[in-house]
Amino acid sequence: MTSAIRVVLVDDQTLMRAGFRALLDAEDGIEVVGEAADGSAGVALVRECLPDVVLMDVQMPVTSGIEATRRIAADPALAAVRVVMLTNYGLDGYVFEALRAGASGFLLKDSEPEDLLTGIAVVARGDALLSPSVTRRLIGEFVARPPDRATAPGLECLTPREREVTALAARGLTNEEIAGHMVISPFTAKTHISRAMIKLGARDRAQLVVFAYESGLVSARTPGAAPERT
């Protein structure tokens, strides 16, 4: 029997937490194990409960969701915890900072219930909650900036194949699409992605997107970029 996905809710709005809890408590396979009203309390709760997924509001008093996410991502004891940022504003200026801090993706607070449930399942299994369409919008709105090579890890640790799959992943391609593009098997594509993540110390696929742009591996106007898909 598959164990339930353990979730912690961190949001300063009591009604918002109550709404999320009511939805998640009604779902088989998901268990809400705690709630917190600010980032600092959220980090303490995560350390106590060791959930699989944290639904984290971006803006909160005392400690922001971004700072709380950064603390979670920096704690080796919480390496298995995945953070999904919650925002009212879509692709606002906080989203890319949240990904850089260690978030595995984000959801709008007014997302459809099935999107929230699917997102929790996606992140719990170790994937990034970044659809191709979301990735393209991130590219267009937040990463069209000069690369910050001073803070990005070096490309020299990646093989040419690993660089290629990282660039394709940053364009929003799935493992299957990467496999078709490179004429390799999906398993091989997944292996290259996994090795790149290990070498770069990336928590998940979302961190590869951050690395690809901060290192200059790809840019918003990279020639030969993958075409947009609907």
mmCIF file with all atom_site columns, C-alpha atoms in Angstrom:
data_model
loop_
_atom_site.group_PDB
_atom_site.id
_atom_site.type_symbol
_atom_site.label_atom_id
_atom_site.label_alt_id
_atom_site.label_comp_id
_atom_site.label_asym_id
_atom_site.label_entity_id
_atom_site.label_seq_id
_atom_site.pdbx_PDB_ins_code
_atom_site.Cartn_x
_atom_site.Cartn_y
_atom_site.Cartn_z
_atom_site.occupancy
_atom_site.B_iso_or_equiv
_atom_site.pdbx_formal_charge
_atom_site.auth_seq_id
_atom_site.auth_comp_id
_atom_site.auth_asym_id
_atom_site.auth_atom_id
_atom_site.pdbx_PDB_model_num
ATOM 1   C CA . MET A 1 1   ? 0.000   0.000  0.000   1.00 0.00 ? 1   MET A CA 1
ATOM 2   C CA . THR A 1 2   ? 1.362   3.390  -1.007  1.00 0.00 ? 2   THR A CA 1
ATOM 3   C CA . SER A 1 3   ? 1.886   5.769  1.916   1.00 0.00 ? 3   SER A CA 1
ATOM 4   C CA . ALA A 1 4   ? 0.085   9.102  1.919   1.00 0.00 ? 4   ALA A CA 1
ATOM 5   C CA . ILE A 1 5   ? 1.849   12.252 0.736   1.00 0.00 ? 5   ILE A CA 1
ATOM 6   C CA . ARG A 1 6   ? 2.537   14.313 3.853   1.00 0.00 ? 6   ARG A CA 1
ATOM 7   C CA . VAL A 1 7   ? 1.865   18.035 3.393   1.00 0.00 ? 7   VAL A CA 1
ATOM 8   C CA . VAL A 1 8   ? 2.565   21.115 5.514   1.00 0.00 ? 8   VAL A CA 1
ATOM 9   C CA . LEU A 1 9   ? 0.665   24.366 4.833   1.00 0.00 ? 9   LEU A CA 1
ATOM 10  C CA . VAL A 1 10  ? 2.444   27.682 5.434   1.00 0.00 ? 10  VAL A CA 1
ATOM 11  C CA . ASP A 1 11  ? 0.294   30.777 4.836   1.00 0.00 ? 11  ASP A CA 1
ATOM 12  C CA . ASP A 1 12  ? -0.527  33.800 6.980   1.00 0.00 ? 12  ASP A CA 1
ATOM 13  C CA . GLN A 1 13  ? -4.175  33.785 5.852   1.00 0.00 ? 13  GLN A CA 1
ATOM 14  C CA . THR A 1 14  ? -6.251  31.541 8.126   1.00 0.00 ? 14  THR A CA 1
ATOM 15  C CA . LEU A 1 15  ? -9.062  31.155 5.608   1.00 0.00 ? 15  LEU A CA 1
ATOM 16  C CA . MET A 1 16  ? -6.627  30.210 2.864   1.00 0.00 ? 16  MET A CA 1
ATOM 17  C CA . ARG A 1 17  ? -5.083  27.485 5.019   1.00 0.00 ? 17  ARG A CA 1
ATOM 18  C CA . ALA A 1 18  ? -8.534  26.243 5.978   1.00 0.00 ? 18  ALA A CA 1
ATOM 19  C CA . GLY A 1 19  ? -9.554  26.032 2.333   1.00 0.00 ? 19  GLY A CA 1
ATOM 20  C CA . PHE A 1 20  ? -6.451  24.096 1.354   1.00 0.00 ? 20  PHE A CA 1
ATOM 21  C CA . ARG A 1 21  ? -6.810  21.752 4.326   1.00 0.00 ? 21  ARG A CA 1
ATOM 22  C CA . ALA A 1 22  ? -10.458 21.021 3.531   1.00 0.00 ? 22  ALA A CA 1
ATOM 23  C CA . LEU A 1 23  ? -9.530  20.160 -0.058  1.00 0.00 ? 23  LEU A CA 1
ATOM 24  C CA . LEU A 1 24  ? -6.526  18.019 0.842   1.00 0.00 ? 24  LEU A CA 1
ATOM 25  C CA . ASP A 1 25  ? -8.168  16.237 3.773   1.00 0.00 ? 25  ASP A CA 1
ATOM 26  C CA . ALA A 1 26  ? -10.902 15.041 1.414   1.00 0.00 ? 26  ALA A CA 1
ATOM 27  C CA . GLU A 1 27  ? -8.351  13.459 -0.911  1.00 0.00 ? 27  GLU A CA 1
ATOM 28  C CA . ASP A 1 28  ? -7.191  9.885  -0.478  1.00 0.00 ? 28  ASP A CA 1
ATOM 29  C CA . GLY A 1 29  ? -3.422  9.616  -0.478  1.00 0.00 ? 29  GLY A CA 1
ATOM 30  C CA . ILE A 1 30  ? -2.717  13.082 0.986   1.00 0.00 ? 30  ILE A CA 1
ATOM 31  C CA . GLU A 1 31  ? -2.331  13.920 4.672   1.00 0.00 ? 31  GLU A CA 1
ATOM 32  C CA . VAL A 1 32  ? -1.981  17.461 6.050   1.00 0.00 ? 32  VAL A CA 1
ATOM 33  C CA . VAL A 1 33  ? 0.405   17.069 8.980   1.00 0.00 ? 33  VAL A CA 1
ATOM 34  C CA . GLY A 1 34  ? 0.651   20.695 10.090  1.00 0.00 ? 34  GLY A CA 1
ATOM 35  C CA . GLU A 1 35  ? 0.015   24.385 9.494   1.00 0.00 ? 35  GLU A CA 1
ATOM 36  C CA . ALA A 1 36  ? 2.016   27.548 10.161  1.00 0.00 ? 36  ALA A CA 1
ATOM 37  C CA . ALA A 1 37  ? 1.205   31.234 9.758   1.00 0.00 ? 37  ALA A CA 1
ATOM 38  C CA . ASP A 1 38  ? 4.677   32.593 8.942   1.00 0.00 ? 38  ASP A CA 1
ATOM 39  C CA . GLY A 1 39  ? 7.939   31.461 7.405   1.00 0.00 ? 39  GLY A CA 1
ATOM 40  C CA . SER A 1 40  ? 9.924   30.992 10.614  1.00 0.00 ? 40  SER A CA 1
ATOM 41  C CA . ALA A 1 41  ? 7.210   28.889 12.208  1.00 0.00 ? 41  ALA A CA 1
ATOM 42  C CA . GLY A 1 42  ? 6.920   27.016 8.925   1.00 0.00 ? 42  GLY A CA 1
ATOM 43  C CA . VAL A 1 43  ? 10.597  26.058 8.888   1.00 0.00 ? 43  VAL A CA 1
ATOM 44  C CA . ALA A 1 44  ? 10.381  24.854 12.501  1.00 0.00 ? 44  ALA A CA 1
ATOM 45  C CA . LEU A 1 45  ? 7.285   22.817 11.654  1.00 0.00 ? 45  LEU A CA 1
ATOM 46  C CA . VAL A 1 46  ? 8.946   21.276 8.616   1.00 0.00 ? 46  VAL A CA 1
ATOM 47  C CA . ARG A 1 47  ? 11.918  20.220 10.733  1.00 0.00 ? 47  ARG A CA 1
ATOM 48  C CA . GLU A 1 48  ? 9.544   18.652 13.238  1.00 0.00 ? 48  GLU A CA 1
ATOM 49  C CA . CYS A 1 49  ? 7.170   16.900 10.805  1.00 0.00 ? 49  CYS A CA 1
ATOM 50  C CA . LEU A 1 50  ? 9.472   16.106 7.865   1.00 0.00 ? 50  LEU A CA 1
ATOM 51  C CA . PRO A 1 51  ? 6.708   16.359 5.244   1.00 0.00 ? 51  PRO A CA 1
ATOM 52  C CA . ASP A 1 52  ? 7.031   15.345 1.617   1.00 0.00 ? 52  ASP A CA 1
ATOM 53  C CA . VAL A 1 53  ? 5.656   18.650 0.291   1.00 0.00 ? 53  VAL A CA 1
ATOM 54  C CA . VAL A 1 54  ? 5.300   22.167 1.691   1.00 0.00 ? 54  VAL A CA 1
ATOM 55  C CA . LEU A 1 55  ? 2.745   24.572 0.234   1.00 0.00 ? 55  LEU A CA 1
ATOM 56  C CA . MET A 1 56  ? 4.448   27.900 0.976   1.00 0.00 ? 56  MET A CA 1
ATOM 57  C CA . ASP A 1 57  ? 2.990   31.384 0.569   1.00 0.00 ? 57  ASP A CA 1
ATOM 58  C CA . VAL A 1 58  ? 5.415   33.847 -1.003  1.00 0.00 ? 58  VAL A CA 1
ATOM 59  C CA . GLN A 1 59  ? 4.706   36.915 1.130   1.00 0.00 ? 59  GLN A CA 1
ATOM 60  C CA . MET A 1 60  ? 4.280   36.515 4.895   1.00 0.00 ? 60  MET A CA 1
ATOM 61  C CA . PRO A 1 61  ? 5.180   38.445 8.051   1.00 0.00 ? 61  PRO A CA 1
ATOM 62  C CA . VAL A 1 62  ? 8.242   37.688 10.190  1.00 0.00 ? 62  VAL A CA 1
ATOM 63  C CA . THR A 1 63  ? 9.940   35.556 7.523   1.00 0.00 ? 63  THR A CA 1
ATOM 64  C CA . SER A 1 64  ? 8.992   35.462 3.842   1.00 0.00 ? 64  SER A CA 1
ATOM 65  C CA . GLY A 1 65  ? 8.233   32.289 1.976   1.00 0.00 ? 65  GLY A CA 1
ATOM 66  C CA . ILE A 1 66  ? 11.347  32.761 -0.116  1.00 0.00 ? 66  ILE A CA 1
ATOM 67  C CA . GLU A 1 67  ? 13.616  33.011 2.932   1.00 0.00 ? 67  GLU A CA 1
ATOM 68  C CA . ALA A 1 68  ? 11.857  30.050 4.543   1.00 0.00 ? 68  ALA A CA 1
ATOM 69  C CA . THR A 1 69  ? 12.374  28.033 1.357   1.00 0.00 ? 69  THR A CA 1
ATOM 70  C CA . ARG A 1 70  ? 16.046  28.993 1.313   1.00 0.00 ? 70  ARG A CA 1
ATOM 71  C CA . ARG A 1 71  ? 16.444  27.698 4.889   1.00 0.00 ? 71  ARG A CA 1
ATOM 72  C CA . ILE A 1 72  ? 14.703  24.434 4.072   1.00 0.00 ? 72  ILE A CA 1
ATOM 73  C CA . ALA A 1 73  ? 16.800  23.888 0.949   1.00 0.00 ? 73  ALA A CA 1
ATOM 74  C CA . ALA A 1 74  ? 20.015  24.587 2.876   1.00 0.00 ? 74  ALA A CA 1
ATOM 75  C CA . ASP A 1 75  ? 19.278  22.033 5.616   1.00 0.00 ? 75  ASP A CA 1
ATOM 76  C CA . PRO A 1 76  ? 20.720  18.584 4.740   1.00 0.00 ? 76  PRO A CA 1
ATOM 77  C CA . ALA A 1 77  ? 18.194  16.966 7.066   1.00 0.00 ? 77  ALA A CA 1
ATOM 78  C CA . LEU A 1 78  ? 15.406  18.318 4.840   1.00 0.00 ? 78  LEU A CA 1
ATOM 79  C CA . ALA A 1 79  ? 16.868  17.222 1.512   1.00 0.00 ? 79  ALA A CA 1
ATOM 80  C CA . ALA A 1 80  ? 13.782  15.137 0.700   1.00 0.00 ? 80  ALA A CA 1
ATOM 81  C CA . VAL A 1 81  ? 11.327  17.973 1.380   1.00 0.00 ? 81  VAL A CA 1
ATOM 82  C CA . ARG A 1 82  ? 9.901   19.712 -1.682  1.00 0.00 ? 82  ARG A CA 1
ATOM 83  C CA . VAL A 1 83  ? 8.508   23.254 -1.578  1.00 0.00 ? 83  VAL A CA 1
ATOM 84  C CA . VAL A 1 84  ? 5.743   24.570 -3.824  1.00 0.00 ? 84  VAL A CA 1
ATOM 85  C CA . MET A 1 85  ? 5.339   28.336 -3.705  1.00 0.00 ? 85  MET A CA 1
ATOM 86  C CA . LEU A 1 86  ? 1.828   29.796 -3.619  1.00 0.00 ? 86  LEU A CA 1
ATOM 87  C CA . THR A 1 87  ? 1.217   33.186 -5.199  1.00 0.00 ? 87  THR A CA 1
ATOM 88  C CA . ASN A 1 88  ? -1.739  35.415 -6.018  1.00 0.00 ? 88  ASN A CA 1
ATOM 89  C CA . TYR A 1 89  ? -0.033  37.140 -8.897  1.00 0.00 ? 89  TYR A CA 1
ATOM 90  C CA . GLY A 1 90  ? 1.194   34.506 -11.323 1.00 0.00 ? 90  GLY A CA 1
ATOM 91  C CA . LEU A 1 91  ? 4.668   35.188 -12.702 1.00 0.00 ? 91  LEU A CA 1
ATOM 92  C CA . ASP A 1 92  ? 5.561   38.084 -10.458 1.00 0.00 ? 92  ASP A CA 1
ATOM 93  C CA . GLY A 1 93  ? 9.080   39.094 -9.558  1.00 0.00 ? 93  GLY A CA 1
ATOM 94  C CA . TYR A 1 94  ? 9.165   36.653 -6.661  1.00 0.00 ? 94  TYR A CA 1
ATOM 95  C CA . VAL A 1 95  ? 8.855   33.483 -8.714  1.00 0.00 ? 95  VAL A CA 1
ATOM 96  C CA . PHE A 1 96  ? 12.375  33.309 -10.105 1.00 0.00 ? 96  PHE A CA 1
ATOM 97  C CA . GLU A 1 97  ? 13.792  34.203 -6.695  1.00 0.00 ? 97  GLU A CA 1
ATOM 98  C CA . ALA A 1 98  ? 11.773  31.346 -5.226  1.00 0.00 ? 98  ALA A CA 1
ATOM 99  C CA . LEU A 1 99  ? 13.224  28.898 -7.750  1.00 0.00 ? 99  LEU A CA 1
ATOM 100 C CA . ARG A 1 100 ? 16.710  30.174 -7.027  1.00 0.00 ? 100 ARG A CA 1
ATOM 101 C CA . ALA A 1 101 ? 16.048  29.697 -3.303  1.00 0.00 ? 101 ALA A CA 1
ATOM 102 C CA . GLY A 1 102 ? 15.206  26.039 -3.855  1.00 0.00 ? 102 GLY A CA 1
ATOM 103 C CA . ALA A 1 103 ? 11.488  25.814 -4.640  1.00 0.00 ? 103 ALA A CA 1
ATOM 104 C CA . SER A 1 104 ? 10.394  22.963 -6.884  1.00 0.00 ? 104 SER A CA 1
ATOM 105 C CA . GLY A 1 105 ? 7.751   25.073 -8.595  1.00 0.00 ? 105 GLY A CA 1
ATOM 106 C CA . PHE A 1 106 ? 4.768   27.259 -7.922  1.00 0.00 ? 106 PHE A CA 1
ATOM 107 C CA . LEU A 1 107 ? 0.992   27.386 -8.095  1.00 0.00 ? 107 LEU A CA 1
ATOM 108 C CA . LEU A 1 108 ? -1.524  30.191 -8.227  1.00 0.00 ? 108 LEU A CA 1
ATOM 109 C CA . LYS A 1 109 ? -3.733  30.343 -5.153  1.00 0.00 ? 109 LYS A CA 1
ATOM 110 C CA . ASP A 1 110 ? -6.777  30.336 -7.401  1.00 0.00 ? 110 ASP A CA 1
ATOM 111 C CA . SER A 1 111 ? -5.679  27.211 -9.275  1.00 0.00 ? 111 SER A CA 1
ATOM 112 C CA . GLU A 1 112 ? -8.305  24.602 -9.993  1.00 0.00 ? 112 GLU A CA 1
ATOM 113 C CA . PRO A 1 113 ? -8.467  21.931 -7.246  1.00 0.00 ? 113 PRO A CA 1
ATOM 114 C CA . GLU A 1 114 ? -7.326  19.203 -9.639  1.00 0.00 ? 114 GLU A CA 1
ATOM 115 C CA . ASP A 1 115 ? -4.289  21.311 -10.604 1.00 0.00 ? 115 ASP A CA 1
ATOM 116 C CA . LEU A 1 116 ? -3.330  21.662 -6.942  1.00 0.00 ? 116 LEU A CA 1
ATOM 117 C CA . LEU A 1 117 ? -3.699  17.933 -6.320  1.00 0.00 ? 117 LEU A CA 1
ATOM 118 C CA . THR A 1 118 ? -1.762  17.057 -9.465  1.00 0.00 ? 118 THR A CA 1
ATOM 119 C CA . GLY A 1 119 ? 0.950   19.542 -8.547  1.00 0.00 ? 119 GLY A CA 1
ATOM 120 C CA . ILE A 1 120 ? 1.425   18.013 -5.108  1.00 0.00 ? 120 ILE A CA 1
ATOM 121 C CA . ALA A 1 121 ? 1.740   14.548 -6.646  1.00 0.00 ? 121 ALA A CA 1
ATOM 122 C CA . VAL A 1 122 ? 4.217   15.774 -9.275  1.00 0.00 ? 122 VAL A CA 1
ATOM 123 C CA . VAL A 1 123 ? 6.489   17.432 -6.729  1.00 0.00 ? 123 VAL A CA 1
ATOM 124 C CA . ALA A 1 124 ? 6.221   14.552 -4.247  1.00 0.00 ? 124 ALA A CA 1
ATOM 125 C CA . ARG A 1 125 ? 7.681   12.144 -6.797  1.00 0.00 ? 125 ARG A CA 1
ATOM 126 C CA . GLY A 1 126 ? 10.674  14.438 -7.305  1.00 0.00 ? 126 GLY A CA 1
ATOM 127 C CA . ASP A 1 127 ? 9.729   16.280 -10.498 1.00 0.00 ? 127 ASP A CA 1
ATOM 128 C CA . ALA A 1 128 ? 9.594   20.031 -10.925 1.00 0.00 ? 128 ALA A CA 1
ATOM 129 C CA . LEU A 1 129 ? 6.242   21.764 -11.155 1.00 0.00 ? 129 LEU A CA 1
ATOM 130 C CA . LEU A 1 130 ? 7.194   23.692 -14.285 1.00 0.00 ? 130 LEU A CA 1
ATOM 131 C CA . SER A 1 131 ? 5.105   22.971 -17.333 1.00 0.00 ? 131 SER A CA 1
ATOM 132 C CA . PRO A 1 132 ? 6.552   23.819 -20.752 1.00 0.00 ? 132 PRO A CA 1
ATOM 133 C CA . SER A 1 133 ? 4.229   26.815 -21.045 1.00 0.00 ? 133 SER A CA 1
ATOM 134 C CA . VAL A 1 134 ? 5.244   28.112 -17.618 1.00 0.00 ? 134 VAL A CA 1
ATOM 135 C CA . THR A 1 135 ? 8.912   27.598 -18.460 1.00 0.00 ? 135 THR A CA 1
ATOM 136 C CA . ARG A 1 136 ? 8.530   29.627 -21.662 1.00 0.00 ? 136 ARG A CA 1
ATOM 137 C CA . ARG A 1 137 ? 6.890   32.452 -19.748 1.00 0.00 ? 137 ARG A CA 1
ATOM 138 C CA . LEU A 1 138 ? 9.663   32.394 -17.162 1.00 0.00 ? 138 LEU A CA 1
ATOM 139 C CA . ILE A 1 139 ? 12.158  32.617 -20.003 1.00 0.00 ? 139 ILE A CA 1
ATOM 140 C CA . GLY A 1 140 ? 10.415  35.566 -21.569 1.00 0.00 ? 140 GLY A CA 1
ATOM 141 C CA . GLU A 1 141 ? 9.652   37.540 -18.437 1.00 0.00 ? 141 GLU A CA 1
ATOM 142 C CA . PHE A 1 142 ? 12.328  36.807 -15.853 1.00 0.00 ? 142 PHE A CA 1
ATOM 143 C CA . VAL A 1 143 ? 15.495  35.340 -17.290 1.00 0.00 ? 143 VAL A CA 1
ATOM 144 C CA . ALA A 1 144 ? 16.099  37.674 -20.215 1.00 0.00 ? 144 ALA A CA 1
ATOM 145 C CA . ARG A 1 145 ? 18.954  39.236 -18.294 1.00 0.00 ? 145 ARG A CA 1
ATOM 146 C CA . PRO A 1 146 ? 22.756  38.994 -18.380 1.00 0.00 ? 146 PRO A CA 1
ATOM 147 C CA . PRO A 1 147 ? 23.929  35.675 -16.881 1.00 0.00 ? 147 PRO A CA 1
ATOM 148 C CA . ASP A 1 148 ? 25.309  35.812 -13.358 1.00 0.00 ? 148 ASP A CA 1
ATOM 149 C CA . ARG A 1 149 ? 28.361  33.637 -13.879 1.00 0.00 ? 149 ARG A CA 1
ATOM 150 C CA . ALA A 1 150 ? 29.824  34.792 -10.578 1.00 0.00 ? 150 ALA A CA 1
ATOM 151 C CA . THR A 1 151 ? 27.209  32.823 -8.634  1.00 0.00 ? 151 THR A CA 1
ATOM 152 C CA . ALA A 1 152 ? 26.458  29.995 -11.060 1.00 0.00 ? 152 ALA A CA 1
ATOM 153 C CA . PRO A 1 153 ? 28.421  26.743 -10.776 1.00 0.00 ? 153 PRO A CA 1
ATOM 154 C CA . GLY A 1 154 ? 30.858  26.022 -13.582 1.00 0.00 ? 154 GLY A CA 1
ATOM 155 C CA . LEU A 1 155 ? 29.882  24.316 -16.800 1.00 0.00 ? 155 LEU A CA 1
ATOM 156 C CA . GLU A 1 156 ? 33.161  22.408 -16.882 1.00 0.00 ? 156 GLU A CA 1
ATOM 157 C CA . CYS A 1 157 ? 31.765  19.716 -14.596 1.00 0.00 ? 157 CYS A CA 1
ATOM 158 C CA . LEU A 1 158 ? 29.189  18.681 -17.225 1.00 0.00 ? 158 LEU A CA 1
ATOM 159 C CA . THR A 1 159 ? 29.839  16.490 -20.242 1.00 0.00 ? 159 THR A CA 1
ATOM 160 C CA . PRO A 1 160 ? 28.684  17.806 -23.644 1.00 0.00 ? 160 PRO A CA 1
ATOM 161 C CA . ARG A 1 161 ? 25.660  15.492 -23.499 1.00 0.00 ? 161 ARG A CA 1
ATOM 162 C CA . GLU A 1 162 ? 24.778  16.699 -20.009 1.00 0.00 ? 162 GLU A CA 1
ATOM 163 C CA . ARG A 1 163 ? 25.032  20.298 -21.149 1.00 0.00 ? 163 ARG A CA 1
ATOM 164 C CA . GLU A 1 164 ? 22.715  19.533 -24.039 1.00 0.00 ? 164 GLU A CA 1
ATOM 165 C CA . VAL A 1 165 ? 20.037  17.846 -21.918 1.00 0.00 ? 165 VAL A CA 1
ATOM 166 C CA . THR A 1 166 ? 20.262  20.628 -19.321 1.00 0.00 ? 166 THR A CA 1
ATOM 167 C CA . ALA A 1 167 ? 19.690  23.241 -22.005 1.00 0.00 ? 167 ALA A CA 1
ATOM 168 C CA . LEU A 1 168 ? 16.731  21.309 -23.402 1.00 0.00 ? 168 LEU A CA 1
ATOM 169 C CA . ALA A 1 169 ? 15.250  20.820 -19.934 1.00 0.00 ? 169 ALA A CA 1
ATOM 170 C CA . ALA A 1 170 ? 15.570  24.566 -19.389 1.00 0.00 ? 170 ALA A CA 1
ATOM 171 C CA . ARG A 1 171 ? 13.472  25.052 -22.518 1.00 0.00 ? 171 ARG A CA 1
ATOM 172 C CA . GLY A 1 172 ? 10.689  23.047 -20.939 1.00 0.00 ? 172 GLY A CA 1
ATOM 173 C CA . LEU A 1 173 ? 11.120  19.743 -22.788 1.00 0.00 ? 173 LEU A CA 1
ATOM 174 C CA . THR A 1 174 ? 10.099  16.525 -21.046 1.00 0.00 ? 174 THR A CA 1
ATOM 175 C CA . ASN A 1 175 ? 12.419  13.509 -20.912 1.00 0.00 ? 175 ASN A CA 1
ATOM 176 C CA . GLU A 1 176 ? 10.512  11.962 -23.802 1.00 0.00 ? 176 GLU A CA 1
ATOM 177 C CA . GLU A 1 177 ? 10.864  15.110 -25.902 1.00 0.00 ? 177 GLU A CA 1
ATOM 178 C CA . ILE A 1 178 ? 14.554  15.399 -25.041 1.00 0.00 ? 178 ILE A CA 1
ATOM 179 C CA . ALA A 1 179 ? 14.987  11.767 -26.115 1.00 0.00 ? 179 ALA A CA 1
ATOM 180 C CA . GLY A 1 180 ? 13.337  12.460 -29.464 1.00 0.00 ? 180 GLY A CA 1
ATOM 181 C CA . HIS A 1 181 ? 15.418  15.593 -30.016 1.00 0.00 ? 181 HIS A CA 1
ATOM 182 C CA . MET A 1 182 ? 18.707  13.821 -29.222 1.00 0.00 ? 182 MET A CA 1
ATOM 183 C CA . VAL A 1 183 ? 17.709  10.451 -30.742 1.00 0.00 ? 183 VAL A CA 1
ATOM 184 C CA . ILE A 1 184 ? 18.275  8.575  -27.499 1.00 0.00 ? 184 ILE A CA 1
ATOM 185 C CA . SER A 1 185 ? 15.976  6.585  -25.214 1.00 0.00 ? 185 SER A CA 1
ATOM 186 C CA . PRO A 1 186 ? 13.890  8.349  -22.534 1.00 0.00 ? 186 PRO A CA 1
ATOM 187 C CA . PHE A 1 187 ? 15.794  6.330  -19.917 1.00 0.00 ? 187 PHE A CA 1
ATOM 188 C CA . THR A 1 188 ? 19.112  7.663  -21.238 1.00 0.00 ? 188 THR A CA 1
ATOM 189 C CA . ALA A 1 189 ? 17.735  11.201 -21.226 1.00 0.00 ? 189 ALA A CA 1
ATOM 190 C CA . LYS A 1 190 ? 16.627  10.744 -17.617 1.00 0.00 ? 190 LYS A CA 1
ATOM 191 C CA . THR A 1 191 ? 20.062  9.386  -16.717 1.00 0.00 ? 191 THR A CA 1
ATOM 192 C CA . HIS A 1 192 ? 21.814  12.418 -18.231 1.00 0.00 ? 192 HIS A CA 1
ATOM 193 C CA . ILE A 1 193 ? 19.439  14.740 -16.354 1.00 0.00 ? 193 ILE A CA 1
ATOM 194 C CA . SER A 1 194 ? 20.043  12.903 -13.074 1.00 0.00 ? 194 SER A CA 1
ATOM 195 C CA . ARG A 1 195 ? 23.826  13.039 -13.480 1.00 0.00 ? 195 ARG A CA 1
ATOM 196 C CA . ALA A 1 196 ? 23.716  16.744 -14.287 1.00 0.00 ? 196 ALA A CA 1
ATOM 197 C CA . MET A 1 197 ? 21.612  17.382 -11.181 1.00 0.00 ? 197 MET A CA 1
ATOM 198 C CA . ILE A 1 198 ? 24.065  15.446 -9.001  1.00 0.00 ? 198 ILE A CA 1
ATOM 199 C CA . LYS A 1 199 ? 27.091  17.292 -10.393 1.00 0.00 ? 199 LYS A CA 1
ATOM 200 C CA . LEU A 1 200 ? 25.434  20.692 -9.965  1.00 0.00 ? 200 LEU A CA 1
ATOM 201 C CA . GLY A 1 201 ? 23.953  19.933 -6.561  1.00 0.00 ? 201 GLY A CA 1
ATOM 202 C CA . ALA A 1 202 ? 20.488  20.622 -7.948  1.00 0.00 ? 202 ALA A CA 1
ATOM 203 C CA . ARG A 1 203 ? 17.568  19.524 -5.775  1.00 0.00 ? 203 ARG A CA 1
ATOM 204 C CA . ASP A 1 204 ? 15.357  18.909 -8.783  1.00 0.00 ? 204 ASP A CA 1
ATOM 205 C CA . ARG A 1 205 ? 14.662  19.862 -12.383 1.00 0.00 ? 205 ARG A CA 1
ATOM 206 C CA . ALA A 1 206 ? 13.632  23.390 -11.432 1.00 0.00 ? 206 ALA A CA 1
ATOM 207 C CA . GLN A 1 207 ? 17.174  24.076 -10.259 1.00 0.00 ? 207 GLN A CA 1
ATOM 208 C CA . LEU A 1 208 ? 18.491  23.020 -13.674 1.00 0.00 ? 208 LEU A CA 1
ATOM 209 C CA . VAL A 1 209 ? 16.395  25.784 -15.214 1.00 0.00 ? 209 VAL A CA 1
ATOM 210 C CA . VAL A 1 210 ? 17.944  28.311 -12.858 1.00 0.00 ? 210 VAL A CA 1
ATOM 211 C CA . PHE A 1 211 ? 21.460  26.999 -13.549 1.00 0.00 ? 211 PHE A CA 1
ATOM 212 C CA . ALA A 1 212 ? 20.996  27.028 -17.327 1.00 0.00 ? 212 ALA A CA 1
ATOM 213 C CA . TYR A 1 213 ? 20.202  30.734 -17.374 1.00 0.00 ? 213 TYR A CA 1
ATOM 214 C CA . GLU A 1 214 ? 22.491  31.943 -14.597 1.00 0.00 ? 214 GLU A CA 1
ATOM 215 C CA . SER A 1 215 ? 25.458  30.162 -16.174 1.00 0.00 ? 215 SER A CA 1
ATOM 216 C CA . GLY A 1 216 ? 24.710  31.484 -19.644 1.00 0.00 ? 216 GLY A CA 1
ATOM 217 C CA . LEU A 1 217 ? 24.250  27.955 -21.000 1.00 0.00 ? 217 LEU A CA 1
ATOM 218 C CA . VAL A 1 218 ? 21.073  29.213 -22.646 1.00 0.00 ? 218 VAL A CA 1
ATOM 219 C CA . SER A 1 219 ? 19.437  32.591 -22.918 1.00 0.00 ? 219 SER A CA 1
ATOM 220 C CA . ALA A 1 220 ? 15.972  33.844 -23.743 1.00 0.00 ? 220 ALA A CA 1
ATOM 221 C CA . ARG A 1 221 ? 17.121  34.220 -27.347 1.00 0.00 ? 221 ARG A CA 1
ATOM 222 C CA . THR A 1 222 ? 19.221  31.107 -27.774 1.00 0.00 ? 222 THR A CA 1
ATOM 223 C CA . PRO A 1 223 ? 19.327  30.142 -31.471 1.00 0.00 ? 223 PRO A CA 1
ATOM 224 C CA . GLY A 1 224 ? 17.691  26.850 -32.262 1.00 0.00 ? 224 GLY A CA 1
ATOM 225 C CA . ALA A 1 225 ? 15.508  26.922 -29.188 1.00 0.00 ? 225 ALA A CA 1
ATOM 226 C CA . ALA A 1 226 ? 12.757  24.404 -28.954 1.00 0.00 ? 226 ALA A CA 1
ATOM 227 C CA . PRO A 1 227 ? 9.583   25.592 -30.650 1.00 0.00 ? 227 PRO A CA 1
ATOM 228 C CA . GLU A 1 228 ? 6.632   26.523 -28.527 1.00 0.00 ? 228 GLU A CA 1
ATOM 229 C CA . ARG A 1 229 ? 4.092   23.777 -28.020 1.00 0.00 ? 229 ARG A CA 1
ATOM 230 C CA . THR A 1 230 ? 0.455   24.083 -27.120 1.00 0.00 ? 230 THR A CA 1
#
